[in-house]
XYZ file of C-alpha atoms in Angstrom:
251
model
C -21.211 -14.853 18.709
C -20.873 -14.722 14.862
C -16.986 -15.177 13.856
C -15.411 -15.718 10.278
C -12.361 -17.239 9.375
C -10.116 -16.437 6.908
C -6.804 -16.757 5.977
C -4.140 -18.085 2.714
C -5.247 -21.432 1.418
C -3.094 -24.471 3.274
C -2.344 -22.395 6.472
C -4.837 -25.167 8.331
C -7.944 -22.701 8.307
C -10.953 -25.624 7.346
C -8.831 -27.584 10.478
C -8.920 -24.685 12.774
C -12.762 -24.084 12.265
C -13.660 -27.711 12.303
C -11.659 -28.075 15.770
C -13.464 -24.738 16.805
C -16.923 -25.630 15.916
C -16.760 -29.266 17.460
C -15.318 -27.805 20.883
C -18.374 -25.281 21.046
C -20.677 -28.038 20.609
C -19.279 -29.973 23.204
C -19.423 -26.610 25.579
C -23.229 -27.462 24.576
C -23.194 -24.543 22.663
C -25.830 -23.993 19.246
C -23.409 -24.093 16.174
C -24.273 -22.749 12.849
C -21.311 -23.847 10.786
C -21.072 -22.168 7.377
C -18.386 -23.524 4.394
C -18.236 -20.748 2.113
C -15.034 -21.554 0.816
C -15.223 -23.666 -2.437
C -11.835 -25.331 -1.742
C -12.637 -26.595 1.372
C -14.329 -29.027 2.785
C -15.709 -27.993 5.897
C -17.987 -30.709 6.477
C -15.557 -33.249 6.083
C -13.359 -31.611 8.938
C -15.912 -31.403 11.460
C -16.758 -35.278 10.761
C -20.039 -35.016 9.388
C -20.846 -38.506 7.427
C -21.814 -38.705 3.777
C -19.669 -35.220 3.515
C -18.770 -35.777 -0.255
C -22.383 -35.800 -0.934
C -23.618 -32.386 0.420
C -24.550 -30.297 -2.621
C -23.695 -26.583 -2.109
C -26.430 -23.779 -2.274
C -25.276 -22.314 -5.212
C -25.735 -25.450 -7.238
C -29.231 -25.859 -6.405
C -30.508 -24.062 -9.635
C -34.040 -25.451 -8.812
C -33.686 -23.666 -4.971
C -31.860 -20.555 -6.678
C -34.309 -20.014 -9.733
C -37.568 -20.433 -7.562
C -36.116 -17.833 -4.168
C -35.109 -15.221 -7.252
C -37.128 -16.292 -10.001
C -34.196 -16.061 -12.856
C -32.387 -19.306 -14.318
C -28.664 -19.985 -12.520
C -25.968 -19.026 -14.563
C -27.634 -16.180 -16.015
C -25.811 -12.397 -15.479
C -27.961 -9.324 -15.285
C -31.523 -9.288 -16.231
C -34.166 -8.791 -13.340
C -34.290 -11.306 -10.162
C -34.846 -10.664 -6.824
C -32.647 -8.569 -4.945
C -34.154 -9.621 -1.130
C -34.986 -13.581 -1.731
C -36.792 -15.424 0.854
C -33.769 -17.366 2.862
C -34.699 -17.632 6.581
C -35.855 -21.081 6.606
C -32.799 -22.418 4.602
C -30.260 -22.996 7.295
C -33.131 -25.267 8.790
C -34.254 -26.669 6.061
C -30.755 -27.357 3.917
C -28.114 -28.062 6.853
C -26.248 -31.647 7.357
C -26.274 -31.884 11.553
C -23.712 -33.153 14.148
C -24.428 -33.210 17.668
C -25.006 -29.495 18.453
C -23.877 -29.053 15.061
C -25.427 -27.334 11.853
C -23.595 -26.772 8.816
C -24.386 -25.403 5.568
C -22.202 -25.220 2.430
C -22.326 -22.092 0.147
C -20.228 -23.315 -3.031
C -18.945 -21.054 -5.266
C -20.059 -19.245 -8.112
C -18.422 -18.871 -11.734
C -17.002 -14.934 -12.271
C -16.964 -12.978 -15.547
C -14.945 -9.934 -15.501
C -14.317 -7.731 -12.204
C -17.503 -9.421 -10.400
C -20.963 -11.341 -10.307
C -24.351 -9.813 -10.451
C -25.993 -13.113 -10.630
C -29.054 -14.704 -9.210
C -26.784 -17.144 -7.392
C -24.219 -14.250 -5.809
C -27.743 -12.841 -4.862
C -28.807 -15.587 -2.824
C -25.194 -16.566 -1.021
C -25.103 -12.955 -0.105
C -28.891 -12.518 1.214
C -28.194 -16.013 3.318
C -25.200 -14.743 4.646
C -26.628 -11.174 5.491
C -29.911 -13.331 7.249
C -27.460 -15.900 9.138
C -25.555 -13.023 10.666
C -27.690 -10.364 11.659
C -30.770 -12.235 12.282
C -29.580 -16.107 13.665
C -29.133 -16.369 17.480
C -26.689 -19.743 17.294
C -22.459 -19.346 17.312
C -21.939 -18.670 13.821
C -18.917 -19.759 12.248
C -18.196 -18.793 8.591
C -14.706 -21.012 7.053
C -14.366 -18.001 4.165
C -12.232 -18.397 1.210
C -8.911 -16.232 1.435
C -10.505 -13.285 1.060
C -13.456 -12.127 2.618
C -15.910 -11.854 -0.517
C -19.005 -13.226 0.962
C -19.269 -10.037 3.595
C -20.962 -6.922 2.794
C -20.806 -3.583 4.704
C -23.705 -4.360 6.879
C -22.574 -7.782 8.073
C -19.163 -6.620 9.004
C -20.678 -4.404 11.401
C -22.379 -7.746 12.704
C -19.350 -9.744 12.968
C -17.852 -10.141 16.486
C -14.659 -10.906 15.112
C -12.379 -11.743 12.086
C -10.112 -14.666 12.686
C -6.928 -14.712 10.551
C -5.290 -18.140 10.397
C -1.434 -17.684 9.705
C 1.488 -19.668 9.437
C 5.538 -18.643 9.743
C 5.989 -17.755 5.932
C 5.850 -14.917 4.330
C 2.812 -15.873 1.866
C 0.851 -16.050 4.781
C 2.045 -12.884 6.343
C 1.379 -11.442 3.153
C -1.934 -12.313 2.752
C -2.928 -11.296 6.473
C -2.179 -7.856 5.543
C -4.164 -8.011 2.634
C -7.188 -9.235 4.247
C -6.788 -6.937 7.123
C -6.810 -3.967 4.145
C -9.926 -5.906 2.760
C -11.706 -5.502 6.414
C -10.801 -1.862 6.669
C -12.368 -1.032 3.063
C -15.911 -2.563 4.933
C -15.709 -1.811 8.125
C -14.701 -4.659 9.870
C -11.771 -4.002 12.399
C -12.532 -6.621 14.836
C -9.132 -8.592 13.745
C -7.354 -11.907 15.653
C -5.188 -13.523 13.995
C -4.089 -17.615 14.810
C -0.717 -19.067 14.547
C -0.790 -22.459 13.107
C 1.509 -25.179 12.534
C 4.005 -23.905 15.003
C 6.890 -25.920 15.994
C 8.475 -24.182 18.951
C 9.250 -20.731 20.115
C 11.360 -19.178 17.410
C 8.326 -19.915 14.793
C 6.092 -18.113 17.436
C 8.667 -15.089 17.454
C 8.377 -14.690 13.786
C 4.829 -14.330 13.230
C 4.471 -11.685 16.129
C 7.750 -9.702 14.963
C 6.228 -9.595 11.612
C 2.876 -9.139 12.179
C 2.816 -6.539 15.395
C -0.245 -4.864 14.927
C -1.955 -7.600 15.000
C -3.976 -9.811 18.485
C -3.094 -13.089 18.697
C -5.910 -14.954 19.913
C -3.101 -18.440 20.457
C -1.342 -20.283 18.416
C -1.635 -24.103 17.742
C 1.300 -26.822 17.310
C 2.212 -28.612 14.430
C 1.243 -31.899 15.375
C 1.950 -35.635 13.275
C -1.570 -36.310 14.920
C -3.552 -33.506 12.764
C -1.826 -34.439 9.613
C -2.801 -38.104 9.951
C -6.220 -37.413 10.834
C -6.342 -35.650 7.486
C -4.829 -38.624 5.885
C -7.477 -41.385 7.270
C -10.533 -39.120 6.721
C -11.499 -38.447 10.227
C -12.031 -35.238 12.270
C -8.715 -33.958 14.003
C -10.749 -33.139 16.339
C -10.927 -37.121 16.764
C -7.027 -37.066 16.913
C -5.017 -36.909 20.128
C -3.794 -33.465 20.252
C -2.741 -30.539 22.081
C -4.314 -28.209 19.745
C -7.993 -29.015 21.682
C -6.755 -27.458 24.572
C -5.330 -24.511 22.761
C -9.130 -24.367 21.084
C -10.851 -24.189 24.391
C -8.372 -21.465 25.691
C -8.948 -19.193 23.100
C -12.844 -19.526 23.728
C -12.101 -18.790 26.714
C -10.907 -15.230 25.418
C -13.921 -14.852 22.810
């Protein structure tokens, strides 16, 4: 099962996937956790010690000059297109449990886009991870979906929208569905988040009816303060586990 996440930053995404990924590896499931958002701190979330100090991929200009043999930072030129990356998530991931995560980083944009030696290398690891890994794959993407090309749309079981009542977030769910279309990818969910009763659950689907809801979680004190002491919420004492392991159930 290879799933990405998505969906306007603050909405709770990062806490979503971390609560997602450390229910699957308690289901004793193979988890190949993937932070490509460069806002986020994945790692942290899931409760993976020393997080701070996990250096993403695309700062390792050692690792990204030797796979495409051109010097990080540089934009054009001739590098490899098809770098070696299948023994990186091995070789490069911080581990939990049943746990492996990797973090992507970002990398610096001039103009409309990136043809870089480090863009190269996210995207190749990406394409590798998803069409040719056979763990749960769980991508935390940026707001967007920039790190998917054509080909690993098609791979993708499913694009997981985290949304809150607001209309920012409704806003941006429609974008990022338009952004799936353009590639492919029309395998949407979408998550409620940080609801507080029944009338915040009535807005999101009147707003957003052509859209599956795969659940919705609570707002809960207990999530916040997990966030505020450093610690996993999947630590914290919440209903939002059981809502996790209910909407496995329906993946």
């Amino acid at each position: 099962m290879k799933l990405a996440v998505s969906g306007k930053g603050g909405v709770g995404k990062t806490t979503f996937s971390a609560l997602l990924i450390r229910a699957l590896s308690k289901q004793n499931k193979r988890v190949l956790a993937i932070d490509a958002d460069p806002d986020a701190n994945l790692a942290a979330a899931v409760g993976i010690e020393g997080a701070e100090e996990i250096v993403p991929i695309s700062e390792m200009k050692d690792l990204v000059y030797e796979r495409t043999e051109a010097k990080p930072g540089s934009i054009g030129g001739f590098f490899k297109m098809n770098p070696k990356v299948d023994d990186l998530p091995d070789a490069l991931s911080a581990k939990l449990d049943n746990i492996k995560l990797m973090r992507l980083g970002g990398v610096k944009k001039g103009g409309a886009g990136c043809i870089c030696p480090e863009s190269t290398l996210l995207k190749a690891l990406i394409t590798h991870i998803v069409l040719a890994r056979d763990e749960v794959v769980i991508m935390d993407m940026e707001a967007g979906i920039e790190h998917l090309g054509r080909a690993t749309a098609r791979a993708v079981d499913r694009l997981i929208v985290v949304v809150e009542p607001g209309r920012r977030s409704i806003d941006t769910a429609m974008h990022i569905k338009q952004l799936a279309a353009e590639i492919g990818l029309d395998k949407i969910s979408l998550v409620g988040n940080k609801i507080r009763g029944e009338k915040d659950r009535q807005f999101l689907e009147q707003h957003l009816p052509d859209f599956d809801f795969l659940g919705f979680l609570p707002f809960d004190d207990a999530l916040i303060e997990a966030d505020l002491n450093g610690i996993s919420p999947y630590e914290a004492d919440s209903a939002a586990k059981s809502e996790i392991i209910k909407m496995i159930e329906k993946l």
